[in-house]
Amino acid sequence: MKTMKIMYSVVCLIFNILSCSAQTLPINTPLKDIPNNAHLKDINNELGQYVGTYKANFNGNEITLYISKQEDKLENSGQKSYYMDALIVKYIVKNSSGTTLQDTQNNNSNNIEFYSYYTRTNQNTIIFYYGGTNCHVGWGDIYLKKINATQISWEYRPDDISTTSQSCPNNLDTTIYLPETKDLIFTKQ
């Protein structure tokens, strides 16, 4: 009888360990279907095809995107936390004379975040959250659609493009340097 109790205890312990481990789900799982502490994985390497350096010109400015892949990025939706494979975008914007207007390539602070949070596999599109510039001016969504092996199409939908002196000090640059447009083509370098 004592052996049965020990075996039962071991089986229960193993079951509890296995059931507590994080669940792995595809990266395009809707937020409502993601359990707390789950891992959204790029199982089919959908993100990998976007990794690289891309350039485009818009209104006299040259925009360079540096897209990399990060595994198990911690995401906090407010109601739950989970980990996801994501694309991280750093960028440089230069004017026609070559002066750098904005450079996030070596910026490790979270005040200018730009990362993927949803994949529309059937549309070859990845949706990114952009945290905006200083005081979050310009925060919103950016859609990158894979056109072919060397080109992606850009669409930027800012949710807030202004600020007040009460919410942001006057000495901070709140200019949105990213192109506020649709169907801008970036070419892989």
C-alpha positions as a printed Julia matrix, in Angstrom:
189×3 Matrix{Float64}:
  0.0    0.0     0.0
  2.85   2.34    0.85
  4.43   1.66   -2.57
  1.11   2.57   -4.26
  1.0    5.88   -2.35
  4.55   6.7    -3.38
  3.82   5.81   -7.02
  0.63   7.87   -6.92
  2.53  10.82   -5.44
  5.22  10.58   -8.13
  2.62  10.41  -10.91
  0.79  13.45   -9.47
  4.05  15.36   -9.17
  4.99  14.61  -12.79
  1.5   15.6   -13.97
  1.66  18.88  -12.04
  5.09  19.73  -13.45
  3.95  19.02  -16.99
  0.68  20.91  -16.64
  2.43  23.97  -15.17
  4.89  24.28  -18.0
  4.21  27.08  -20.46
  2.08  26.33  -23.46
  3.61  26.83  -26.93
  1.33  28.41  -29.55
  1.77  29.76  -33.11
  2.73  33.46  -33.37
 -0.59  34.43  -34.99
 -2.69  33.27  -32.02
 -5.34  35.9   -31.12
 -4.74  37.67  -27.79
 -7.97  36.32  -26.28
 -6.71  32.75  -26.87
 -3.3   33.22  -25.23
 -3.04  31.83  -21.7
 -0.86  33.54  -19.13
  2.85  32.65  -19.47
  2.39  31.02  -22.88
  5.09  31.11  -25.57
  4.13  32.29  -29.07
  6.68  30.66  -31.36
  7.62  31.3   -34.97
  7.1   27.64  -35.76
  7.11  28.05  -39.58
  9.87  30.71  -39.69
  7.41  33.34  -40.94
  9.4   36.11  -39.28
 12.79  35.1   -40.67
 11.98  36.24  -44.2
 11.75  39.87  -42.97
 15.11  39.97  -41.18
 17.62  42.31  -42.8
 18.39  45.92  -43.67
 15.92  47.81  -45.88
 15.99  51.32  -47.37
 13.45  53.72  -48.86
 13.23  57.42  -49.69
 10.25  59.56  -48.73
  9.84  63.33  -49.0
 13.59  63.85  -49.35
 14.5   61.63  -46.39
 16.28  58.28  -46.51
 14.86  55.74  -44.07
 16.88  52.65  -43.18
 15.18  49.84  -41.25
 17.24  47.27  -39.35
 14.97  44.29  -38.73
 16.08  41.51  -36.39
 14.33  38.59  -34.74
 14.09  38.2   -30.98
 12.92  34.96  -29.42
 10.78  34.93  -26.28
 10.22  38.69  -25.98
  8.2   39.32  -22.83
  4.86  40.94  -23.64
  2.53  42.35  -21.0
 -1.01  43.02  -22.24
 -2.19  44.39  -18.91
 -4.31  41.32  -18.21
 -1.65  38.69  -18.79
  2.0   38.17  -19.58
  3.37  35.9   -22.27
  6.47  35.4   -24.37
  6.6   35.73  -28.13
  9.02  35.52  -31.0
  9.02  39.01  -32.51
 10.66  41.2   -35.08
 12.42  44.22  -33.59
 12.96  47.26  -35.8
 15.63  49.89  -35.26
 15.93  52.69  -37.8
 17.82  55.72  -39.02
 16.23  58.67  -40.81
 18.52  61.07  -42.72
 17.62  64.16  -44.7
 18.81  64.82  -48.27
 22.07  66.39  -47.07
 22.91  63.28  -45.02
 22.17  64.77  -41.61
 20.76  62.21  -39.18
 17.3   63.28  -38.0
 16.6   60.24  -35.82
 18.65  57.16  -34.99
 17.32  54.32  -32.84
 19.84  51.73  -34.02
 21.91  51.91  -30.84
 19.05  53.01  -28.59
 18.22  50.29  -26.08
 15.61  52.28  -24.18
 11.99  51.27  -24.37
 10.73  54.79  -25.05
 10.91  54.21  -28.81
  9.66  50.65  -29.27
  8.98  49.16  -32.66
  8.18  45.43  -32.64
  5.86  42.91  -34.28
  2.87  41.71  -32.36
  0.7   39.94  -34.93
  1.17  38.02  -38.17
 -1.39  37.75  -40.96
  0.07  34.73  -42.68
 -2.57  34.59  -45.41
 -1.82  38.22  -46.35
  2.0   38.1   -46.01
  1.69  40.94  -43.51
  3.17  41.57  -40.1
  1.72  44.22  -37.79
  4.07  46.21  -35.58
  3.51  48.32  -32.51
  5.35  51.64  -32.66
  5.69  53.45  -29.33
  6.18  56.86  -30.94
  8.86  59.45  -30.41
  9.34  61.48  -27.24
  6.17  61.61  -25.11
  4.82  58.8   -27.36
  3.87  61.19  -30.15
  3.08  59.14  -33.25
  2.43  55.87  -31.45
  0.41  53.44  -33.52
  0.62  50.52  -35.92
  2.93  49.84  -38.83
  2.1   47.18  -41.4
  4.88  45.52  -43.37
  3.81  43.33  -46.28
  6.28  41.03  -48.01
  6.09  41.71  -51.75
  8.99  39.52  -52.85
 12.4   38.35  -51.59
 13.86  41.88  -51.66
 10.92  44.26  -51.12
  8.42  45.06  -48.4
  5.52  47.5   -48.49
  5.1   49.97  -45.6
  1.96  51.45  -44.07
  2.07  53.61  -40.94
 -1.13  54.39  -39.02
 -0.34  56.76  -36.14
 -2.93  56.94  -33.36
 -1.71  60.19  -31.82
  0.32  62.8   -33.68
  0.34  65.73  -31.25
  1.04  66.61  -27.64
  0.6   69.48  -25.23
  3.1   71.36  -23.08
  1.35  69.91  -20.02
  2.08  66.33  -21.09
  5.51  66.87  -22.66
  8.31  69.36  -21.95
  8.86  71.93  -24.72
 12.57  71.08  -25.05
 11.95  67.53  -26.39
 11.82  66.78  -30.1
  8.35  65.38  -30.8
  8.72  65.3   -34.59
  7.55  62.09  -36.23
 10.35  61.19  -38.65
  8.94  57.89  -39.87
  6.96  58.18  -43.12
  3.25  58.62  -42.45
  2.12  56.95  -45.64
  0.83  53.78  -47.26
  2.43  51.58  -49.96
  5.99  52.9   -49.53
  8.39  50.28  -50.89
 11.52  49.37  -48.91
 14.26  47.44  -50.69
 16.53  44.94  -48.95
 20.19  45.93  -48.97
